[in-house]
Coordinates of C-alpha atoms in Angstrom, one line a residue:
M508 CA 60.4 57.6 109.5
T509 CA 62.3 60.2 111.3
G510 CA 65.3 62.3 110.2
V511 CA 67.9 64.3 111.8
A512 CA 67.9 68.0 110.9
R513 CA 71.4 69.5 110.7
E514 CA 71.8 73.2 110.9
V515 CA 74.7 74.5 108.8
C516 CA 76.3 77.5 110.4
P517 CA 78.2 79.8 108.1
V518 CA 81.9 80.0 108.8
R519 CA 82.9 83.5 109.8
I520 CA 86.6 84.3 109.3
K521 CA 87.6 87.3 111.3
M522 CA 91.1 88.7 110.7
S523 CA 92.9 90.1 113.7
W524 CA 94.0 93.7 113.7
A525 CA 97.6 92.7 113.2
A526 CA 96.7 90.6 110.1
V527 CA 94.7 93.6 108.7
F528 CA 97.7 95.9 109.4
R529 CA 100.1 93.6 107.6
L530 CA 97.7 93.2 104.7
R531 CA 97.4 97.0 104.5
Q532 CA 101.2 97.3 104.5
Y533 CA 101.4 94.8 101.7
V534 CA 98.8 96.6 99.6
K535 CA 100.6 100.0 100.1
G536 CA 103.9 98.5 99.0
S537 CA 102.6 96.4 96.2
L538 CA 103.3 97.5 92.6
W539 CA 100.9 95.1 90.9
I540 CA 97.5 95.6 92.6
M541 CA 96.7 99.0 91.0
P542 CA 97.9 97.9 87.6
L543 CA 95.7 94.9 87.8
F544 CA 92.8 97.1 88.7
G545 CA 93.6 99.3 85.7
L546 CA 93.7 96.2 83.5
V547 CA 90.2 95.1 84.6
L548 CA 88.8 98.6 84.3
G549 CA 90.2 98.9 80.8
V550 CA 88.3 95.7 79.7
V551 CA 85.1 96.9 81.4
L552 CA 85.3 100.4 79.7
A553 CA 86.0 98.8 76.4
E554 CA 82.8 96.8 76.7
W555 CA 80.9 99.9 77.7
A556 CA 82.4 101.9 74.7
V557 CA 81.2 99.2 72.2
T558 CA 77.7 99.2 73.7
A559 CA 77.5 103.0 73.9
D560 CA 78.6 103.5 70.3
S561 CA 75.8 104.8 68.1
S562 CA 75.2 106.4 64.8
H563 CA 74.7 109.8 66.3
W564 CA 78.2 110.0 68.0
P565 CA 80.9 110.7 67.3
P566 CA 80.5 113.3 64.5
S567 CA 81.4 112.4 61.0
G568 CA 84.8 113.9 61.3
W569 CA 85.6 111.4 64.0
R570 CA 84.7 108.2 62.2
Y571 CA 87.3 105.6 61.3
S572 CA 87.6 102.9 58.7
A573 CA 88.2 99.4 59.9
T574 CA 91.8 99.5 58.6
T575 CA 92.5 102.8 60.3
A576 CA 90.9 101.8 63.6
S577 CA 92.8 98.5 63.6
G578 CA 96.1 100.2 62.9
V579 CA 95.6 102.8 65.6
L580 CA 94.6 100.3 68.3
S581 CA 97.5 98.0 67.4
A582 CA 99.9 100.9 67.7
I583 CA 98.5 101.8 71.1
V584 CA 98.8 98.3 72.3
G585 CA 102.5 98.2 71.3
A586 CA 103.2 101.6 72.7
M587 CA 101.7 100.8 76.1
I588 CA 103.8 97.6 76.3
A589 CA 106.9 99.7 75.5
L590 CA 106.1 102.4 78.0
L591 CA 105.5 99.7 80.7
G592 CA 109.0 98.4 80.0
F593 CA 110.4 101.9 80.2
V594 CA 108.8 102.6 83.6
V595 CA 110.0 99.2 84.9
T596 CA 113.6 100.1 83.7
I597 CA 113.4 103.3 85.6
G598 CA 112.3 101.4 88.7
V599 CA 115.3 99.1 88.5
L600 CA 117.6 102.2 88.2
V601 CA 115.9 103.7 91.3
I602 CA 116.5 100.5 93.3
Q603 CA 120.2 100.5 92.3
Q604 CA 120.6 104.2 93.2
A605 CA 118.7 103.9 96.5
T606 CA 120.6 100.8 97.7
G607 CA 124.0 102.2 96.5
T608 CA 124.0 105.8 97.5
L609 CA 120.9 106.4 99.7
S610 CA 119.5 103.8 102.0
P611 CA 117.8 100.4 101.4
R612 CA 115.3 101.5 104.1
Y613 CA 114.1 104.2 101.8
M614 CA 112.8 101.6 99.3
R615 CA 110.0 100.8 101.7
L616 CA 108.7 104.3 101.1
W617 CA 109.4 104.4 97.4
Y618 CA 107.3 101.3 96.8
R619 CA 104.3 103.3 98.2
D620 CA 104.5 106.2 95.7
R621 CA 100.9 106.7 94.4
L622 CA 102.0 108.5 91.2
Q623 CA 104.1 105.5 90.2
K624 CA 101.2 103.2 90.8
T625 CA 98.8 105.5 88.9
V626 CA 101.2 105.6 85.9
L627 CA 101.4 101.8 85.8
A628 CA 97.6 101.4 86.2
T629 CA 97.0 103.9 83.4
F630 CA 99.3 102.1 81.0
T631 CA 97.9 98.7 81.7
G632 CA 94.3 100.1 81.5
T633 CA 95.0 101.7 78.2
F634 CA 96.6 98.5 76.9
A635 CA 93.6 96.4 78.0
F636 CA 91.1 99.0 76.6
A637 CA 92.7 99.0 73.1
F638 CA 93.3 95.3 73.0
S639 CA 89.7 94.6 73.9
L640 CA 88.4 96.9 71.2
L641 CA 90.4 95.1 68.5
R642 CA 88.1 92.1 68.6
S643 CA 85.0 94.2 67.9
I644 CA 86.4 95.7 64.7
E645 CA 84.6 94.4 61.6
T646 CA 84.4 95.6 58.0
R647 CA 81.1 97.3 58.6
S648 CA 81.3 97.9 62.3
V649 CA 84.0 100.1 63.9
P650 CA 83.8 101.2 67.6
D651 CA 84.4 104.9 66.7
L652 CA 83.8 106.1 70.3
G653 CA 86.2 103.5 71.7
V654 CA 89.0 104.4 69.2
T655 CA 88.5 108.1 70.1
L656 CA 88.7 107.3 73.8
A657 CA 91.8 105.2 73.3
G658 CA 93.5 108.2 71.7
G659 CA 92.5 110.3 74.7
A660 CA 93.9 107.6 77.1
V661 CA 97.2 107.7 75.2
A662 CA 97.4 111.5 75.7
V663 CA 96.7 111.1 79.4
S664 CA 99.3 108.3 79.6
L665 CA 102.0 110.5 78.0
L666 CA 101.2 113.4 80.3
L667 CA 101.4 111.2 83.3
L668 CA 104.7 109.8 82.1
L669 CA 106.2 113.4 81.8
V670 CA 104.9 114.2 85.3
Y671 CA 106.4 110.9 86.5
L672 CA 109.8 111.6 84.9
N673 CA 109.8 115.2 86.3
R674 CA 109.0 114.1 89.8
F675 CA 111.6 111.4 90.0
T676 CA 114.3 113.5 88.4
H677 CA 113.9 116.0 91.1
N678 CA 112.8 113.8 94.1
L679 CA 115.6 111.2 93.9
R680 CA 118.2 113.7 95.1
P681 CA 119.3 112.9 98.6
V682 CA 118.2 116.3 100.0
A683 CA 114.7 115.9 98.5
I684 CA 114.4 112.4 100.1
A685 CA 115.7 113.7 103.4
D686 CA 113.1 116.5 103.3
L687 CA 110.3 113.9 102.6
V688 CA 111.4 111.4 105.3
G689 CA 112.0 114.1 107.9
R690 CA 108.5 115.6 107.4
M691 CA 107.0 112.1 107.6
G692 CA 108.9 111.4 110.9
E693 CA 107.8 114.7 112.4
D694 CA 104.1 114.1 111.5
V695 CA 104.2 110.5 112.9
F696 CA 105.8 111.8 116.1
E697 CA 103.3 114.6 116.6
Q698 CA 100.4 112.3 116.0
A699 CA 101.7 109.8 118.5
A700 CA 102.3 112.5 121.1
G701 CA 98.8 113.8 120.6
K702 CA 97.3 110.3 121.1
I703 CA 99.3 109.8 124.3
R704 CA 98.3 113.1 125.8
A705 CA 94.6 112.4 124.9
S706 CA 94.8 109.0 126.6
A707 CA 96.3 110.1 129.9
P708 CA 94.7 108.5 133.0
H709 CA 92.7 110.5 135.5
P710 CA 94.7 112.5 138.1
G711 CA 95.7 110.4 141.1
E712 CA 95.2 107.1 139.2
P713 CA 98.1 104.7 139.9
S714 CA 100.3 104.4 136.9
G715 CA 102.2 101.3 137.8
P716 CA 101.4 97.6 137.4
R717 CA 99.3 95.9 140.1
G718 CA 98.4 92.4 141.0
R719 CA 99.7 89.1 139.8
T720 CA 101.6 89.0 136.6
T721 CA 101.2 86.7 133.6
V722 CA 103.0 87.0 130.3
V723 CA 102.1 86.6 126.6
R724 CA 104.9 85.3 124.4
A725 CA 105.5 85.9 120.8
A726 CA 104.3 83.0 118.6
A727 CA 106.7 84.1 115.8
G728 CA 109.7 86.4 115.7
G729 CA 109.6 89.8 114.0
A730 CA 110.0 93.6 114.5
I731 CA 107.2 95.4 116.2
Q732 CA 105.6 97.5 113.5
A733 CA 102.6 98.9 115.2
L734 CA 100.3 98.5 118.3
H735 CA 96.5 98.9 118.4
T736 CA 96.6 100.9 121.6
A737 CA 92.8 101.5 121.7
G738 CA 92.2 97.7 121.3
L739 CA 94.7 96.8 124.0
S740 CA 93.2 99.3 126.4
S741 CA 89.7 97.9 125.7
V742 CA 90.8 94.3 126.3
A743 CA 92.6 95.3 129.5
A744 CA 89.5 97.2 130.7
R745 CA 87.3 94.2 129.9
H746 CA 89.4 92.0 132.2
D747 CA 90.2 94.8 134.7
C748 CA 94.0 94.4 134.2
V749 CA 97.0 96.4 133.0
F750 CA 99.0 95.5 130.0
T751 CA 102.7 96.4 129.9
V752 CA 104.6 96.2 126.6
P753 CA 108.3 95.9 127.5
H754 CA 109.5 96.7 124.0
V755 CA 109.8 99.8 122.0
I756 CA 108.1 99.9 118.6
G757 CA 110.8 98.9 116.1
D758 CA 112.4 96.3 118.4
Y759 CA 112.9 92.8 117.1
V760 CA 111.1 90.3 119.3
P761 CA 112.4 86.7 118.9
R762 CA 110.0 83.8 118.9
G763 CA 109.0 82.8 122.5
A764 CA 110.1 86.2 124.0
V765 CA 107.8 88.1 126.3
L766 CA 105.6 90.3 124.2
V767 CA 103.1 91.6 126.8
E768 CA 102.9 91.5 130.6
I769 CA 99.5 91.2 132.1
H770 CA 99.2 92.6 135.6
G771 CA 96.2 91.8 137.8
G772 CA 92.7 91.3 136.4
T773 CA 89.5 89.4 137.2
S774 CA 90.2 86.9 134.3
V775 CA 93.0 86.0 131.9
P776 CA 92.6 87.5 128.4
D777 CA 92.9 85.3 125.4
H778 CA 96.5 85.4 124.4
R779 CA 95.7 85.1 120.7
Q780 CA 93.5 88.2 121.0
V781 CA 96.3 90.1 122.7
T782 CA 98.9 89.1 120.1
G783 CA 96.4 90.0 117.3
L784 CA 96.6 93.6 118.4
I785 CA 100.4 93.8 117.9
A786 CA 101.7 93.7 114.4
L787 CA 105.1 92.0 113.8
G788 CA 106.9 92.0 110.5
P789 CA 110.3 91.3 108.9
E790 CA 111.3 95.0 109.2
R791 CA 110.4 98.3 110.8
T792 CA 107.8 100.7 109.3
I793 CA 107.3 104.4 109.8
E794 CA 103.6 104.3 110.7
Q795 CA 104.2 104.4 114.5
D796 CA 107.9 104.6 114.6
P797 CA 109.3 108.1 114.1
A798 CA 112.8 106.9 115.0
F799 CA 112.7 104.8 111.8
A800 CA 112.6 108.1 109.8
L801 CA 115.6 109.3 111.8
R802 CA 117.4 106.0 111.0
V803 CA 116.9 106.6 107.3
L804 CA 118.2 110.1 107.5
V805 CA 121.3 109.0 109.4
D806 CA 121.8 106.2 106.8
I807 CA 121.8 108.7 103.9
A808 CA 124.2 111.0 105.7
I809 CA 126.8 108.3 106.6
R810 CA 126.7 106.8 103.1
A811 CA 127.5 110.3 101.8
L812 CA 130.4 110.4 104.2
S813 CA 131.8 107.0 103.1
P814 CA 135.1 107.0 101.2
A815 CA 133.4 105.6 98.2
V816 CA 131.1 108.6 97.9
N817 CA 133.0 111.3 99.8
D818 CA 130.2 113.9 99.7
P819 CA 130.2 115.9 103.0
T820 CA 127.9 118.6 101.6
T821 CA 125.1 116.0 101.3
G822 CA 125.8 115.1 104.9
V823 CA 125.4 118.7 105.9
Q824 CA 122.1 119.0 104.0
V825 CA 120.8 115.9 105.7
L826 CA 121.8 117.4 109.1
N827 CA 119.6 120.3 108.3
H828 CA 116.6 118.0 108.4
I829 CA 117.9 116.1 111.4
D830 CA 118.1 119.4 113.2
S831 CA 114.5 120.2 112.4
F832 CA 113.4 116.7 113.5
L833 CA 115.3 116.9 116.8
T834 CA 113.8 120.3 117.6
V835 CA 110.3 119.0 117.1
V836 CA 111.0 115.9 119.3
G837 CA 112.8 117.9 122.0
Q838 CA 109.9 120.3 122.5
S839 CA 107.7 117.4 123.7
P840 CA 108.2 115.7 127.1
L841 CA 109.7 112.2 126.6
P842 CA 109.6 110.3 129.9
G843 CA 110.6 107.0 128.3
R844 CA 107.5 105.4 129.7
Y845 CA 103.9 106.2 128.6
V846 CA 100.8 105.4 130.6
L847 CA 97.5 105.2 128.7
A848 CA 94.0 105.0 130.1
G849 CA 90.9 103.2 128.9
Q850 CA 87.5 104.8 128.5
D851 CA 87.0 104.6 132.2
G852 CA 90.0 106.8 132.9
R853 CA 91.9 104.1 134.7
T854 CA 95.4 102.9 133.7
R855 CA 95.2 100.1 131.2
L856 CA 98.3 100.2 129.1
V857 CA 101.9 101.0 129.9
L858 CA 104.3 101.4 126.9
R859 CA 108.0 101.7 126.8
G860 CA 109.1 104.7 124.8
R861 CA 112.2 106.4 123.5
A862 CA 113.7 109.1 125.7
W863 CA 115.2 112.3 124.3
E864 CA 118.7 110.9 124.8
D865 CA 117.9 108.0 122.5
Y866 CA 116.9 110.3 119.6
L867 CA 119.9 112.6 120.1
Q868 CA 122.4 109.7 120.2
L869 CA 120.9 108.1 117.1
A870 CA 121.0 111.4 115.3
V871 CA 124.6 112.5 115.9
S872 CA 126.7 109.6 117.1
E873 CA 127.3 107.7 113.8
I874 CA 127.5 110.9 111.7
R875 CA 130.1 112.3 114.2
D876 CA 132.2 109.1 113.9
Y877 CA 132.0 108.8 110.1
G878 CA 132.5 112.5 109.5
A879 CA 135.2 113.1 112.2
T880 CA 137.8 114.2 109.6
S881 CA 135.4 116.5 107.7
L882 CA 135.5 120.2 108.6
Q883 CA 132.0 120.6 107.2
I884 CA 130.5 117.9 109.3
C885 CA 132.2 119.0 112.5
R886 CA 131.1 122.6 112.1
R887 CA 127.6 121.8 111.2
L888 CA 127.2 119.3 114.1
R889 CA 128.4 122.0 116.5
A890 CA 125.9 124.5 115.1
L891 CA 123.2 121.9 115.4
L892 CA 124.0 121.2 119.1
D893 CA 124.4 124.9 119.9
G894 CA 121.0 125.5 118.3
L895 CA 119.4 122.8 120.5
L896 CA 120.8 124.5 123.6
E897 CA 119.0 127.7 122.6
S898 CA 115.7 126.2 121.5
L899 CA 115.1 123.3 123.9
P900 CA 114.1 123.4 127.5
P901 CA 116.9 123.1 130.1
V902 CA 116.0 119.5 131.0
H903 CA 117.6 118.4 127.7
H904 CA 120.8 120.5 128.0
P905 CA 122.9 118.0 129.9
E906 CA 122.7 115.4 127.1
V907 CA 123.4 118.1 124.5
R908 CA 126.5 119.2 126.4
A909 CA 127.6 115.6 126.7
Q910 CA 127.4 115.3 122.9
L911 CA 129.4 118.6 122.5
D912 CA 132.1 117.1 124.7
L913 CA 132.2 114.0 122.5
L914 CA 132.5 116.2 119.5
D915 CA 135.4 118.2 121.0
A916 CA 137.2 114.9 121.8
S917 CA 136.6 113.7 118.2
V918 CA 138.0 117.0 116.8
E919 CA 141.1 116.7 119.0
R920 CA 141.9 113.3 117.7
A921 CA 141.1 114.1 114.0
F922 CA 142.9 117.5 113.8
P923 CA 146.3 117.5 115.6
D924 CA 147.2 120.8 113.9
P925 CA 146.1 123.7 116.2
A926 CA 145.1 126.0 113.4
R927 CA 142.9 123.4 111.6
R928 CA 141.5 122.3 115.0
S929 CA 140.5 125.9 115.8
V930 CA 138.6 126.1 112.5
A931 CA 136.9 122.7 113.0
R932 CA 135.7 123.8 116.4
M933 CA 133.7 126.8 115.0
A934 CA 130.0 126.4 114.7
D935 CA 128.7 126.9 111.1
S936 CA 125.2 126.3 109.9
Q937 CA 126.4 125.7 106.4
G938 CA 129.3 123.5 107.3
V939 CA 131.8 125.9 105.7
G940 CA 130.7 129.3 104.4
G941 CA 128.0 130.3 106.8
R942 CA 128.0 132.2 110.0
S943 CA 130.7 130.9 112.4
G944 CA 131.8 131.8 115.8
P945 CA 134.1 130.7 118.6
V946 CA 133.2 127.7 120.8
R947 CA 131.3 128.8 123.9

């Protein structure tokens, strides 16, 4: 009698880089994962406290009767539930403020705040710890160590709550958010610029596409959130071809649109492998998109300039951080097209990038239009543009002067009175009240 032997191969599920990126984004923005971890950790620590409890510790002064321990732990359970509701209420108020007076785009950053997640995890962990200890209380057996630790956890929770309230009381001001977002944008830009410089091809290497062209189309629509440049270069080198991405990070790519162009090559790469190295999502992220940070800054400024808010001073404060951002960006060469090499030093990846003009127009155009009738905004914008002329290389001066001409035209339309027009055309780093001077 013979039989057929069947070999069962284990199923290996390998997630693409894009799927891992999206999962990482979800984890960063989730408000329930860390509290769930705190809940599980609280139960585990309660079991350990019951096991570790002995007659030699705690000292006699720290021993509790069954009634006292039950009352203390019950009070802790109720207090933690109340504090969780309090923090959730604060979160709802933050959402209302952010969407009403700041920018809905900022919410993507607020969800990631580690302090908020730590507070929620501590509260849920303390709740689970105290609740788990309640079942181990008997007339002649009281988890003295656990009750003491529960009291310490309450003290830590209250301290974190005070730190949380202090932080969000100060950090929810528009200028504080502008400072945070501006620094994040500058860091992302400098990191990206450093990677591009480090991946430059060898001198004399052709930087343009070569050979026949095939295209990879998007299987689903979405905004380009990030690219795995090293992975794309590696795949291109394996097939001896050049990848060209015709979109800027942050662009929305509809389903079926060209996502990647493949030029030349000894073989055709697997399209699913290529698309797995480009993360698409419902909205932009700041990880590889410094212009998204600038978009948030501009949103905050124009909301402050809306008739419903009418707060030009906030607009001036945001322009301070936009000024810093533009200075950082303008001091780096921005050709609008970036060529990256593989490990062999040959051109493998060509990316479309934002030119200096793109950043400058995004930074000042809408603010100029919405703040055209505000003396503060007109004067601060002129000081910003004059400062760029002084600090940036001459290659950027023509576009800056073009923006100055547009500002002059806007002032002419908004201020028909010669005296007020003259005041509006003075550069002032504080909007009104700082150093001013005549138009050059």
